[in-house]
């Protein structure tokens, strides 16, 4: 990845890498990317193996966001810096076009490093060009977001045949305010998916992350699936909370303050890689699958789309 390739060593300047290499403009760090198509960690729990992210960091400030580790490679912390120091890749569309010339046609996830429709997109408007680059190359893609700004590009997304996965993990506003303080309310997201469906966009709900012992009770899951079904969505894809190292430290710090009685149970549920117990995960996703069947919705991620590559396979080694 371009972010890995940047050296953190500079004997003449001990400031964080991002402050040495980026341009600070209107509160955002602009950093020219060298490579933009990046591997998705297997632990992410989604179907795609490759992703492109116009932004690093996210103003939604979700406690359980699995993308926090990348900020450390830029000399920033994985907690508050991730929430407030947003890195912008102004040349993302140009680099993407160049890399897609040799791409093999596999589906690409958009927006995993930071929501691609967060507030920064209002300023930079990178997504229309990203969509155009992917559509022009015949590359299938899924946009992951919880930002209502995605409606601005609904026509572009529908015309490109894109998939959109809107994150709605729970409908309890008390939980949302605690763990997704910068994100839109659940009702706003439910209205968003209804509008996307009406606009002809292939939209599903990413029911993620399901929070152990906080949003996983049977009545909570049922309420969430019921309201998703009422919004007109035809497919739900659940993901139980992942806690890779950077995310784990930030999440557990909050858990110790807000729910100290749960910390020991989390230690039992999660392995060193940050994956939940298979037995627990299977029980929760099984409940969601039954609820989806009850409400006439499809369950799980759709099969990855295969595009019509317009050039030779990208060399990955």
XYZ file of C-alpha atoms in Angstrom:
317
model
C 0.000 0.000 0.000
C 1.069 3.573 -0.501
C 0.599 4.213 3.205
C 3.058 1.448 4.102
C 5.600 2.641 1.587
C 6.010 6.057 3.171
C 8.964 6.153 5.540
C 8.375 7.317 9.079
C 12.037 8.193 9.518
C 13.275 11.703 8.968
C 16.287 12.673 11.060
C 15.761 16.368 10.389
C 12.125 16.487 11.455
C 10.448 14.540 14.251
C 6.890 15.648 13.510
C 4.332 12.945 12.603
C 4.685 11.787 9.012
C 1.335 13.247 8.045
C 2.393 16.722 9.157
C 5.589 16.479 7.109
C 4.126 14.995 3.932
C 0.610 16.427 3.720
C -0.879 19.832 2.993
C -3.205 21.057 5.734
C -6.167 22.790 4.122
C -9.389 23.822 5.883
C -8.764 21.292 8.643
C -8.099 18.348 6.292
C -4.751 16.695 5.523
C -4.268 16.376 1.763
C -1.859 13.577 0.889
C -1.136 12.436 -2.658
C -1.547 8.662 -2.871
C 0.952 6.447 -4.672
C -1.342 3.401 -4.763
C -5.067 3.296 -4.043
C -6.267 -0.292 -4.585
C -5.498 -2.045 -1.307
C -6.053 -5.469 0.218
C -8.979 -5.886 2.586
C -7.912 -7.675 5.790
C -9.605 -11.100 5.923
C -10.830 -10.279 9.432
C -12.965 -7.421 8.088
C -15.828 -9.839 7.555
C -16.921 -8.611 4.108
C -16.930 -10.356 0.742
C -14.513 -8.124 -1.202
C -10.756 -8.711 -1.109
C -9.744 -5.298 -2.475
C -10.769 -1.751 -1.624
C -10.239 1.902 -2.458
C -10.711 4.671 0.119
C -10.780 8.361 -0.826
C -10.479 9.283 2.862
C -8.520 7.989 5.872
C -10.154 8.533 9.232
C -13.823 9.226 9.784
C -15.842 11.938 11.484
C -18.541 9.404 12.403
C -16.150 8.428 15.238
C -17.475 4.876 15.507
C -15.813 3.172 18.473
C -15.628 -0.184 16.733
C -14.301 0.963 13.349
C -11.751 -1.567 12.112
C -9.859 0.961 9.967
C -8.176 2.740 12.870
C -4.826 0.947 12.556
C -3.942 2.788 9.331
C -3.647 6.098 11.178
C -0.709 4.767 13.186
C 1.277 4.356 9.970
C 0.893 8.086 9.412
C 2.220 8.969 12.854
C -1.244 9.659 14.291
C -3.073 7.889 17.094
C -5.837 5.409 16.399
C -8.326 7.020 18.746
C -9.217 10.695 18.672
C -6.888 11.468 15.742
C -8.764 8.957 13.587
C -12.016 10.736 14.425
C -10.771 14.283 13.907
C -7.709 14.291 11.625
C -9.174 13.248 8.293
C -6.698 12.434 5.519
C -7.834 13.203 1.962
C -6.374 11.603 -1.161
C -7.083 14.282 -3.790
C -5.592 12.217 -6.630
C -7.551 9.062 -5.810
C -9.562 9.017 -9.055
C -6.516 9.576 -11.270
C -4.519 6.854 -9.528
C -7.523 4.526 -9.632
C -7.906 4.962 -13.393
C -4.237 4.112 -13.884
C -4.406 0.996 -11.703
C -7.645 -0.206 -13.273
C -5.979 -0.324 -16.688
C -4.372 -3.584 -15.514
C -7.041 -4.726 -13.088
C -8.461 -8.234 -13.287
C -12.127 -7.435 -12.854
C -12.767 -8.462 -9.231
C -15.271 -6.497 -7.176
C -13.877 -3.546 -5.199
C -15.131 -2.159 -1.886
C -15.242 1.635 -1.638
C -14.913 3.534 1.617
C -13.468 1.097 4.148
C -10.666 3.397 5.362
C -13.184 6.104 6.209
C -16.759 6.742 5.119
C -16.589 7.999 1.535
C -19.691 10.140 2.136
C -18.633 11.775 5.389
C -18.484 15.574 5.684
C -15.134 15.832 3.848
C -16.871 14.664 0.656
C -19.008 17.804 0.662
C -15.792 19.790 0.274
C -13.763 17.542 -2.048
C -16.413 15.783 -4.185
C -14.101 12.860 -4.940
C -16.782 10.189 -5.260
C -18.326 11.162 -8.617
C -14.883 10.766 -10.205
C -14.234 7.497 -8.343
C -17.579 6.151 -9.557
C -16.783 7.265 -13.108
C -13.368 5.560 -12.991
C -14.795 2.247 -11.778
C -17.751 2.332 -14.180
C -15.530 3.291 -17.094
C -13.277 0.299 -16.425
C -16.232 -2.080 -16.118
C -15.221 -2.889 -12.549
C -18.016 -3.950 -10.163
C -17.977 -2.224 -6.801
C -19.822 -1.857 -3.511
C -19.947 1.448 -1.632
C -19.944 1.121 2.162
C -21.440 4.133 3.919
C -23.795 5.488 6.522
C -23.734 9.025 5.107
C -26.921 10.547 3.617
C -24.729 12.429 1.130
C -24.669 9.245 -0.960
C -28.108 10.287 -2.248
C -26.410 13.065 -4.206
C -24.821 10.384 -6.396
C -27.783 7.985 -6.533
C -28.266 8.433 -10.270
C -24.562 7.859 -10.957
C -24.532 4.745 -8.784
C -27.670 3.301 -10.370
C -26.326 3.940 -13.867
C -23.002 2.293 -12.925
C -24.778 -0.793 -11.552
C -23.069 -0.245 -8.207
C -24.088 -1.860 -4.973
C -24.480 0.237 -1.815
C -24.299 -1.194 1.703
C -25.662 1.169 4.346
C -24.614 0.400 7.903
C -27.509 0.039 10.373
C -26.385 -2.153 13.257
C -29.096 -1.230 15.761
C -32.004 1.171 16.157
C -31.471 2.127 19.811
C -30.444 5.797 19.808
C -28.810 5.557 23.236
C -26.360 3.002 21.883
C -25.807 4.994 18.691
C -24.947 8.165 20.615
C -22.445 6.234 22.731
C -20.615 4.245 20.044
C -21.273 6.219 16.823
C -21.435 9.796 18.132
C -20.745 11.416 14.776
C -22.989 9.144 12.723
C -26.535 9.900 11.588
C -29.433 8.468 13.641
C -30.845 5.084 12.706
C -34.074 6.650 11.447
C -32.122 8.852 9.032
C -30.335 5.777 7.688
C -33.576 3.866 7.314
C -34.977 6.773 5.307
C -31.747 6.794 3.310
C -32.042 3.145 2.254
C -35.689 3.705 1.284
C -34.654 6.629 -0.906
C -31.826 4.638 -2.510
C -34.138 1.733 -3.289
C -36.666 4.139 -4.780
C -33.902 5.667 -6.903
C -33.109 2.255 -8.388
C -29.857 1.657 -6.506
C -28.988 -1.929 -5.561
C -28.997 -1.290 -1.810
C -28.675 -3.606 1.176
C -28.204 -3.063 4.891
C -24.903 -3.978 6.493
C -26.056 -4.861 10.001
C -22.664 -4.078 11.455
C -21.239 -4.118 13.917
C -23.464 -6.154 16.192
C -22.073 -5.318 19.647
C -21.760 -8.241 22.073
C -23.795 -7.760 25.250
C -24.911 -4.307 24.118
C -26.995 -4.684 20.958
C -27.306 -8.465 20.588
C -30.365 -9.263 22.726
C -33.116 -11.100 20.867
C -35.544 -8.197 21.126
C -32.909 -5.721 19.917
C -32.075 -7.839 16.867
C -35.756 -8.339 16.095
C -36.520 -4.608 16.334
C -33.634 -3.765 14.020
C -34.503 -6.349 11.361
C -38.185 -5.414 11.511
C -37.471 -1.739 10.822
C -35.005 -2.600 8.074
C -37.672 -4.705 6.371
C -40.176 -1.852 6.675
C -37.707 0.398 4.844
C -38.032 -1.758 1.716
C -34.598 -3.378 1.765
C -34.382 -6.885 0.326
C -31.075 -8.075 1.836
C -29.332 -7.863 5.222
C -25.658 -8.690 5.732
C -24.676 -8.995 9.415
C -21.169 -8.600 10.819
C -20.388 -9.091 14.494
C -17.964 -6.525 15.943
C -14.304 -7.103 15.062
C -11.591 -5.794 17.389
C -8.217 -5.724 15.592
C -5.413 -4.368 17.814
C -5.843 -0.622 17.217
C -9.598 -0.764 17.419
C -9.521 -3.022 20.453
C -7.518 -0.590 22.591
C -9.847 2.325 21.788
C -13.032 0.298 22.217
C -11.972 -1.351 25.483
C -10.915 2.013 26.919
C -14.478 3.212 26.361
C -15.938 -0.075 27.628
C -13.955 0.198 30.883
C -15.527 3.590 31.507
C -19.073 2.940 30.285
C -19.586 -0.768 31.034
C -16.728 -2.035 33.229
C -18.682 -5.170 34.142
C -18.471 -6.339 30.501
C -14.687 -6.125 30.025
C -13.940 -9.627 31.325
C -16.625 -11.150 29.121
C -15.167 -9.420 26.052
C -11.758 -10.852 26.909
C -13.358 -14.306 26.831
C -15.237 -13.694 23.580
C -12.358 -12.357 21.468
C -9.125 -13.983 20.331
C -5.798 -12.205 19.870
C -6.606 -11.309 16.266
C -9.766 -9.555 17.399
C -12.222 -12.127 16.056
C -15.285 -13.112 18.081
C -15.836 -16.654 19.252
C -17.167 -18.756 16.328
C -19.878 -20.204 18.590
C -21.058 -16.750 19.627
C -20.881 -15.348 16.111
C -22.770 -18.330 14.712
C -25.530 -17.946 17.294
C -26.028 -14.229 16.568
C -25.896 -14.516 12.773
C -28.203 -17.526 12.971
C -30.795 -15.454 14.816
C -30.518 -12.695 12.224
C -30.878 -15.226 9.403
C -34.128 -16.505 10.945
C -35.448 -12.959 11.309
C -34.607 -12.178 7.682
C -36.512 -15.277 6.580
C -39.470 -14.246 8.747
C -39.614 -10.829 7.067
C -39.027 -12.115 3.548
C -35.531 -10.708 3.114
C -32.393 -12.326 1.755
C -29.597 -12.986 4.214
C -25.845 -12.499 3.911
C -23.526 -10.903 1.396
C -24.412 -11.337 -2.272
C -21.988 -13.218 -4.470
C -19.105 -10.930 -5.485
C -19.850 -9.450 -8.889
C -17.524 -10.199 -11.771
C -16.887 -7.408 -14.219
C -15.599 -7.332 -17.737
C -11.952 -6.316 -17.322
C -10.827 -3.937 -20.050
C -7.121 -4.705 -19.727
C -4.656 -7.302 -18.525
C -4.484 -8.630 -14.940
C -2.856 -6.268 -12.427
C 0.522 -7.516 -11.303
C 0.255 -8.015 -7.551
C 3.829 -9.040 -6.810
